[in-house]
PDB file of C-alpha atoms in Angstrom:
ATOM      1  CA  MET I   1      89.951 -23.332 200.526  1.00 47.00           C
ATOM      2  CA  SER I   2      91.108 -19.843 199.496  1.00 52.00           C
ATOM      3  CA  ASP I   3      88.762 -16.973 198.645  1.00 53.00           C
ATOM      4  CA  ASN I   4      89.916 -17.111 195.014  1.00 58.00           C
ATOM      5  CA  THR I   5      89.042 -20.806 194.819  1.00 61.00           C
ATOM      6  CA  LEU I   6      85.615 -20.179 196.344  1.00 60.00           C
ATOM      7  CA  ARG I   7      84.906 -17.432 193.826  1.00 68.00           C
ATOM      8  CA  SER I   8      85.987 -19.598 190.898  1.00 82.00           C
ATOM      9  CA  GLU I   9      83.793 -22.442 192.167  1.00 87.00           C
ATOM     10  CA  LYS I  10      80.780 -20.115 192.141  1.00 87.00           C
ATOM     11  CA  TRP I  11      81.483 -19.102 188.560  1.00 91.00           C
ATOM     12  CA  ARG I  12      81.952 -22.722 187.513  1.00 90.00           C
ATOM     13  CA  ARG I  13      78.485 -23.530 188.883  1.00 90.00           C
ATOM     14  CA  LEU I  14      76.944 -20.602 187.042  1.00 91.00           C
ATOM     15  CA  GLU I  15      78.876 -21.411 183.858  1.00 89.00           C
ATOM     16  CA  ARG I  16      77.669 -25.018 184.034  1.00 87.00           C
ATOM     17  CA  VAL I  17      74.037 -23.820 184.091  1.00 84.00           C
ATOM     18  CA  ILE I  18      74.604 -21.439 181.180  1.00 84.00           C
ATOM     19  CA  LYS I  19      76.262 -24.162 179.082  1.00 78.00           C
ATOM     20  CA  TRP I  20      73.529 -26.657 179.959  1.00 71.00           C
ATOM     21  CA  ILE I  21      70.894 -24.203 178.720  1.00 67.00           C
ATOM     22  CA  GLY I  22      72.947 -23.510 175.590  1.00 63.00           C
ATOM     23  CA  LEU I  23      72.937 -19.714 175.597  1.00 72.00           C
ATOM     24  CA  SER I  24      75.569 -17.002 175.634  1.00 82.00           C
ATOM     25  CA  ILE I  25      76.114 -15.093 178.880  1.00 88.00           C
ATOM     26  CA  ASN I  26      74.282 -12.079 177.467  1.00 87.00           C
ATOM     27  CA  SER I  27      71.302 -14.120 176.254  1.00 82.00           C
ATOM     28  CA  PHE I  28      71.141 -15.989 179.555  1.00 83.00           C
ATOM     29  CA  ALA I  29      71.022 -12.673 181.434  1.00 87.00           C
ATOM     30  CA  LEU I  30      68.080 -11.543 179.317  1.00 84.00           C
ATOM     31  CA  THR I  31      66.116 -14.765 179.790  1.00 79.00           C
ATOM     32  CA  ILE I  32      66.270 -14.541 183.596  1.00 86.00           C
ATOM     33  CA  GLY I  33      65.226 -10.899 183.619  1.00 86.00           C
ATOM     34  CA  LEU I  34      68.503  -9.027 184.050  1.00 89.00           C
ATOM     35  CA  LYS I  35      68.623  -5.764 182.123  1.00 82.00           C
ATOM     36  CA  ARG I  36      72.420  -6.000 181.986  1.00 85.00           C
ATOM     37  CA  SER I  37      74.781  -8.966 182.043  1.00 89.00           C
ATOM     38  CA  GLU I  38      77.505  -7.070 183.914  1.00 91.00           C
ATOM     39  CA  ASN I  39      76.702  -8.820 187.197  1.00 89.00           C
ATOM     40  CA  LEU I  40      77.384 -12.187 185.574  1.00 92.00           C
ATOM     41  CA  TYR I  41      80.718 -10.992 184.203  1.00 92.00           C
ATOM     42  CA  GLN I  42      81.631  -9.714 187.678  1.00 91.00           C
ATOM     43  CA  ILE I  43      81.009 -13.213 189.026  1.00 91.00           C
ATOM     44  CA  LYS I  44      83.237 -14.591 186.261  1.00 91.00           C
ATOM     45  CA  LYS I  45      85.983 -12.137 187.270  1.00 89.00           C
ATOM     46  CA  GLY I  46      85.637 -13.226 190.893  1.00 88.00           C
ATOM     47  CA  ASN I  47      84.376  -9.859 192.106  1.00 89.00           C
ATOM     48  CA  ASN I  48      80.858 -11.025 193.016  1.00 89.00           C
ATOM     49  CA  GLY I  49      79.253 -14.202 194.273  1.00 89.00           C
ATOM     50  CA  ILE I  50      75.919 -15.816 193.461  1.00 92.00           C
ATOM     51  CA  SER I  51      73.372 -13.891 195.499  1.00 92.00           C
ATOM     52  CA  ARG I  52      70.095 -15.345 196.723  1.00 91.00           C
ATOM     53  CA  ASP I  53      68.246 -12.901 194.451  1.00 92.00           C
ATOM     54  CA  LEU I  54      70.182 -14.123 191.411  1.00 93.00           C
ATOM     55  CA  ALA I  55      69.577 -17.757 192.355  1.00 92.00           C
ATOM     56  CA  GLU I  56      65.847 -17.042 192.632  1.00 90.00           C
ATOM     57  CA  LEU I  57      65.801 -15.409 189.189  1.00 90.00           C
ATOM     58  CA  ILE I  58      67.525 -18.437 187.670  1.00 88.00           C
ATOM     59  CA  THR I  59      65.361 -21.063 189.351  1.00 85.00           C
ATOM     60  CA  ALA I  60      62.139 -19.151 188.631  1.00 83.00           C
ATOM     61  CA  LYS I  61      62.948 -19.319 184.907  1.00 79.00           C
ATOM     62  CA  TYR I  62      64.548 -22.779 184.991  1.00 77.00           C
ATOM     63  CA  PRO I  63      62.810 -24.710 187.781  1.00 77.00           C
ATOM     64  CA  SER I  64      64.806 -27.899 187.240  1.00 73.00           C
ATOM     65  CA  VAL I  65      67.958 -26.136 188.539  1.00 81.00           C
ATOM     66  CA  SER I  66      68.488 -26.537 192.286  1.00 85.00           C
ATOM     67  CA  LYS I  67      68.660 -23.251 194.189  1.00 87.00           C
ATOM     68  CA  GLY I  68      70.577 -24.921 197.011  1.00 89.00           C
ATOM     69  CA  TRP I  69      73.193 -26.226 194.609  1.00 88.00           C
ATOM     70  CA  LEU I  70      73.589 -22.800 193.007  1.00 90.00           C
ATOM     71  CA  LEU I  71      74.199 -21.138 196.368  1.00 90.00           C
ATOM     72  CA  THR I  72      76.306 -23.790 198.093  1.00 90.00           C
ATOM     73  CA  GLY I  73      77.454 -26.377 195.566  1.00 88.00           C
ATOM     74  CA  GLU I  74      75.868 -29.115 197.680  1.00 86.00           C
ATOM     75  CA  GLY I  75      73.781 -31.824 196.019  1.00 82.00           C
ATOM     76  CA  GLU I  76      72.898 -32.120 192.338  1.00 80.00           C
ATOM     77  CA  MET I  77      72.492 -29.303 189.821  1.00 81.00           C
ATOM     78  CA  LEU I  78      69.189 -30.621 188.464  1.00 72.00           C
ATOM     79  CA  ILE I  79      66.164 -31.294 190.612  1.00 69.00           C
ATOM     80  CA  GLY I  80      64.736 -33.190 187.654  1.00 50.00           C
ATOM     81  CA  ASN I  81      67.385 -35.904 188.038  1.00 43.00           C
ATOM     82  CA  LYS I  82      65.345 -37.214 190.965  1.00 41.00           C
ATOM     83  CA  ALA I  83      61.951 -35.812 190.101  1.00 39.00           C
ATOM     84  CA  VAL I  84      60.815 -37.787 187.071  1.00 38.00           C
ATOM     85  CA  THR I  85      58.562 -40.642 188.082  1.00 38.00           C
ATOM     86  CA  GLY I  86      55.781 -42.786 186.718  1.00 39.00           C
ATOM     87  CA  SER I  87      53.723 -42.639 189.876  1.00 44.00           C
ATOM     88  CA  GLY I  88      50.970 -40.389 188.520  1.00 52.00           C
ATOM     89  CA  SER I  89      51.943 -37.419 190.683  1.00 67.00           C
ATOM     90  CA  GLY I  90      53.231 -34.148 189.315  1.00 85.00           C
ATOM     91  CA  ILE I  91      52.798 -32.662 185.848  1.00 90.00           C
ATOM     92  CA  PRO I  92      51.954 -35.103 183.023  1.00 91.00           C
ATOM     93  CA  TYR I  93      54.543 -34.954 180.233  1.00 89.00           C
ATOM     94  CA  TYR I  94      53.708 -35.684 176.594  1.00 86.00           C
ATOM     95  CA  GLY I  95      56.588 -36.152 174.171  1.00 81.00           C
ATOM     96  CA  MET I  96      55.019 -34.108 171.396  1.00 86.00           C
ATOM     97  CA  ASP I  97      54.636 -30.534 170.184  1.00 89.00           C
ATOM     98  CA  ALA I  98      52.637 -28.572 172.774  1.00 92.00           C
ATOM     99  CA  THR I  99      50.369 -27.036 170.118  1.00 91.00           C
ATOM    100  CA  VAL I 100      49.372 -30.556 169.070  1.00 88.00           C
ATOM    101  CA  ALA I 101      49.068 -31.866 172.624  1.00 88.00           C
ATOM    102  CA  VAL I 102      46.522 -29.285 173.794  1.00 89.00           C
ATOM    103  CA  GLU I 103      44.254 -29.817 170.763  1.00 82.00           C
ATOM    104  CA  GLN I 104      43.706 -33.547 170.928  1.00 75.00           C
ATOM    105  CA  GLN I 105      42.495 -36.220 173.299  1.00 73.00           C
ATOM    106  CA  LEU I 106      45.759 -37.211 174.883  1.00 74.00           C
ATOM    107  CA  PRO I 107      47.046 -40.737 175.488  1.00 75.00           C
ATOM    108  CA  PRO I 108      48.481 -41.600 178.911  1.00 79.00           C
ATOM    109  CA  PRO I 109      51.523 -39.366 179.627  1.00 84.00           C
ATOM    110  CA  LEU I 110      55.014 -40.701 179.125  1.00 81.00           C
ATOM    111  CA  PHE I 111      55.788 -39.825 182.748  1.00 83.00           C
ATOM    112  CA  TYR I 112      55.220 -37.132 185.362  1.00 86.00           C
ATOM    113  CA  ILE I 113      57.493 -34.221 186.239  1.00 86.00           C
ATOM    114  CA  ASN I 114      57.477 -33.347 189.915  1.00 82.00           C
ATOM    115  CA  VAL I 115      58.425 -29.686 190.377  1.00 80.00           C
ATOM    116  CA  PRO I 116      56.568 -28.747 193.582  1.00 78.00           C
ATOM    117  CA  ILE I 117      56.164 -25.017 192.905  1.00 79.00           C
ATOM    118  CA  PHE I 118      54.658 -25.766 189.469  1.00 83.00           C
ATOM    119  CA  ASN I 119      52.662 -28.919 190.207  1.00 81.00           C
ATOM    120  CA  ASP I 120      49.411 -27.010 189.635  1.00 84.00           C
ATOM    121  CA  CYS I 121      50.215 -27.036 185.904  1.00 91.00           C
ATOM    122  CA  ASP I 122      47.931 -29.049 183.653  1.00 92.00           C
ATOM    123  CA  LEU I 123      50.516 -30.567 181.338  1.00 93.00           C
ATOM    124  CA  SER I 124      54.007 -30.319 179.926  1.00 93.00           C
ATOM    125  CA  ALA I 125      55.129 -30.833 176.339  1.00 92.00           C
ATOM    126  CA  MET I 126      57.699 -29.654 173.811  1.00 90.00           C
ATOM    127  CA  ALA I 127      58.063 -26.195 172.294  1.00 92.00           C
ATOM    128  CA  LEU I 128      59.400 -26.728 168.784  1.00 87.00           C
ATOM    129  CA  GLY I 129      59.194 -23.270 167.204  1.00 87.00           C
ATOM    130  CA  THR I 130      61.806 -20.512 167.251  1.00 92.00           C
ATOM    131  CA  ALA I 131      59.564 -17.445 167.562  1.00 94.00           C
ATOM    132  CA  MET I 132      60.115 -17.182 171.336  1.00 94.00           C
ATOM    133  CA  GLN I 133      63.876 -17.735 171.397  1.00 92.00           C
ATOM    134  CA  PRO I 134      65.875 -17.168 173.536  1.00 91.00           C
ATOM    135  CA  ASP I 135      63.134 -17.156 176.203  1.00 91.00           C
ATOM    136  CA  ILE I 136      61.753 -20.507 175.027  1.00 93.00           C
ATOM    137  CA  PRO I 137      64.456 -22.351 173.071  1.00 91.00           C
ATOM    138  CA  ALA I 138      63.301 -24.790 170.408  1.00 88.00           C
ATOM    139  CA  GLY I 139      63.138 -28.301 171.865  1.00 86.00           C
ATOM    140  CA  SER I 140      62.624 -27.170 175.453  1.00 90.00           C
ATOM    141  CA  ILE I 141      59.890 -28.523 177.701  1.00 92.00           C
ATOM    142  CA  VAL I 142      57.218 -26.037 178.724  1.00 94.00           C
ATOM    143  CA  LEU I 143      55.071 -26.363 181.849  1.00 94.00           C
ATOM    144  CA  LEU I 144      51.572 -25.147 180.965  1.00 95.00           C
ATOM    145  CA  LYS I 145      48.577 -24.054 183.018  1.00 93.00           C
ATOM    146  CA  LYS I 146      45.119 -23.320 181.612  1.00 93.00           C
ATOM    147  CA  TRP I 147      44.408 -19.603 181.692  1.00 92.00           C
ATOM    148  CA  ASP I 148      41.413 -17.303 181.358  1.00 91.00           C
ATOM    149  CA  VAL I 149      41.861 -14.886 178.459  1.00 89.00           C
ATOM    150  CA  LYS I 150      40.231 -12.165 180.565  1.00 86.00           C
ATOM    151  CA  ALA I 151      43.022 -12.543 183.146  1.00 87.00           C
ATOM    152  CA  VAL I 152      45.950 -12.161 180.745  1.00 87.00           C
ATOM    153  CA  VAL I 153      49.061 -10.678 182.369  1.00 84.00           C
ATOM    154  CA  PRO I 154      50.828  -8.395 179.849  1.00 81.00           C
ATOM    155  CA  GLY I 155      54.373  -9.478 179.095  1.00 82.00           C
ATOM    156  CA  GLU I 156      53.970 -13.146 180.065  1.00 88.00           C
ATOM    157  CA  SER I 157      54.389 -15.979 177.542  1.00 94.00           C
ATOM    158  CA  TYR I 158      51.343 -17.989 176.504  1.00 96.00           C
ATOM    159  CA  LEU I 159      50.385 -20.851 174.247  1.00 97.00           C
ATOM    160  CA  ILE I 160      47.471 -19.563 172.167  1.00 96.00           C
ATOM    161  CA  ILE I 161      45.105 -21.790 170.222  1.00 95.00           C
ATOM    162  CA  SER I 162      42.654 -20.114 167.837  1.00 93.00           C
ATOM    163  CA  ALA I 163      41.381 -20.636 164.326  1.00 87.00           C
ATOM    164  CA  ALA I 164      43.767 -17.966 163.045  1.00 87.00           C
ATOM    165  CA  PHE I 165      46.862 -18.701 165.141  1.00 94.00           C
ATOM    166  CA  LYS I 166      48.429 -21.550 167.086  1.00 94.00           C
ATOM    167  CA  GLY I 167      51.691 -21.052 168.952  1.00 95.00           C
ATOM    168  CA  PHE I 168      53.639 -19.297 171.689  1.00 97.00           C
ATOM    169  CA  ARG I 169      53.657 -15.530 172.019  1.00 96.00           C
ATOM    170  CA  ILE I 170      53.750 -12.690 174.536  1.00 95.00           C
ATOM    171  CA  ILE I 171      50.276 -11.131 174.805  1.00 93.00           C
ATOM    172  CA  ARG I 172      49.503  -7.436 175.078  1.00 90.00           C
ATOM    173  CA  ARG I 173      46.125  -5.772 174.890  1.00 86.00           C
ATOM    174  CA  SER I 174      45.395  -3.475 171.974  1.00 82.00           C
ATOM    175  CA  GLU I 175      43.669  -0.114 172.086  1.00 81.00           C
ATOM    176  CA  GLN I 176      40.919  -1.729 170.011  1.00 82.00           C
ATOM    177  CA  ALA I 177      38.176  -3.572 171.866  1.00 80.00           C
ATOM    178  CA  ASP I 178      38.384  -7.367 171.688  1.00 85.00           C
ATOM    179  CA  GLU I 179      41.825  -7.222 170.053  1.00 90.00           C
ATOM    180  CA  LEU I 180      45.051  -8.706 171.360  1.00 92.00           C
ATOM    181  CA  LEU I 181      48.576  -8.157 170.102  1.00 93.00           C
ATOM    182  CA  LEU I 182      50.754 -11.283 169.963  1.00 95.00           C
ATOM    183  CA  LEU I 183      54.455 -10.484 170.142  1.00 96.00           C
ATOM    184  CA  PRO I 184      57.367 -12.804 169.305  1.00 96.00           C
ATOM    185  CA  ARG I 185      60.541 -12.714 171.358  1.00 93.00           C
ATOM    186  CA  ASN I 186      62.528 -13.328 168.172  1.00 94.00           C
ATOM    187  CA  ALA I 187      61.467 -10.053 166.532  1.00 92.00           C
ATOM    188  CA  GLU I 188      64.135 -10.298 163.823  1.00 92.00           C
ATOM    189  CA  GLU I 189      62.422 -13.262 162.180  1.00 93.00           C
ATOM    190  CA  TYR I 190      58.794 -12.931 163.276  1.00 95.00           C
ATOM    191  CA  ASP I 191      56.252 -10.107 163.135  1.00 95.00           C
ATOM    192  CA  PRO I 192      53.568  -9.131 165.661  1.00 94.00           C
ATOM    193  CA  ILE I 193      50.100 -10.551 165.035  1.00 94.00           C
ATOM    194  CA  SER I 194      46.712  -9.108 165.956  1.00 94.00           C
ATOM    195  CA  ILE I 195      43.803 -11.435 166.742  1.00 93.00           C
ATOM    196  CA  LYS I 196      40.359 -11.128 168.262  1.00 93.00           C
ATOM    197  CA  GLN I 197      40.223 -12.066 171.925  1.00 91.00           C
ATOM    198  CA  SER I 198      36.918 -13.797 171.273  1.00 92.00           C
ATOM    199  CA  SER I 199      38.604 -16.070 168.716  1.00 94.00           C
ATOM    200  CA  ILE I 200      40.847 -17.752 171.302  1.00 94.00           C
ATOM    201  CA  GLU I 201      39.704 -21.327 171.853  1.00 94.00           C
ATOM    202  CA  LYS I 202      42.324 -22.377 174.399  1.00 94.00           C
ATOM    203  CA  LEU I 203      44.933 -20.439 176.350  1.00 96.00           C
ATOM    204  CA  PHE I 204      47.790 -21.682 178.535  1.00 96.00           C
ATOM    205  CA  ILE I 205      50.297 -19.604 180.463  1.00 94.00           C
ATOM    206  CA  VAL I 206      53.910 -20.816 180.410  1.00 94.00           C
ATOM    207  CA  ARG I 207      54.676 -21.346 184.104  1.00 91.00           C
ATOM    208  CA  GLY I 208      58.140 -22.835 183.658  1.00 91.00           C
ATOM    209  CA  ILE I 209      60.688 -24.092 181.148  1.00 91.00           C
ATOM    210  CA  ILE I 210      63.007 -27.084 181.253  1.00 89.00           C
ATOM    211  CA  ILE I 211      65.734 -26.695 178.672  1.00 80.00           C
ATOM    212  CA  LYS I 212      67.262 -30.137 178.737  1.00 56.00           C
ATOM    213  CA  LYS I 213      64.950 -32.800 177.374  1.00 43.00           C
ATOM    214  CA  ILE I 214      63.887 -35.442 179.878  1.00 40.00           C
ATOM    215  CA  LEU I 215      64.203 -38.871 178.344  1.00 38.00           C
TER     216      LEU I 215
END
């Protein structure tokens, strides 16, 4: 196989992931933490390959994508193709809006998602809003872990349940005592919100996102 063919194969793998997620190249770059998308365009041109660092960025954000497949082309693109079971191991998945799921006494899960690096999560459900796009696309599955409000990591995405607000936002601390600033990713359509830290009833950190619905 020629070098040109190898380079095009690497881009085809990356392009397949981007199309599966449903974002543009630029939006995809932002969601995985790249400040610029130039590296992705260089891969498209055949000038660069898929580095281990890039593969780790992609699989950290989208844990159902196989790192081995990204780097070598061997195996299947999605770990989730083999990881969904009904055995009771892994992360319980509920086919409902996450904000509803964490507020009620849940029925038995539809199935379990086995993603080893995230199996300490408490549940997984659907994110239906658009305030956190493109980071959390509407209809994606979020992997959630219960979190202490006193241990909030600025810049991470959380599911917040309080009397005044229910939904996904990035949390930052305010200069005012007991006040938190909730920031949308989609700032063109949504405004920041301030709430009292003491008003938060439940808090979950978003540990991972699966874009393609598991049926």
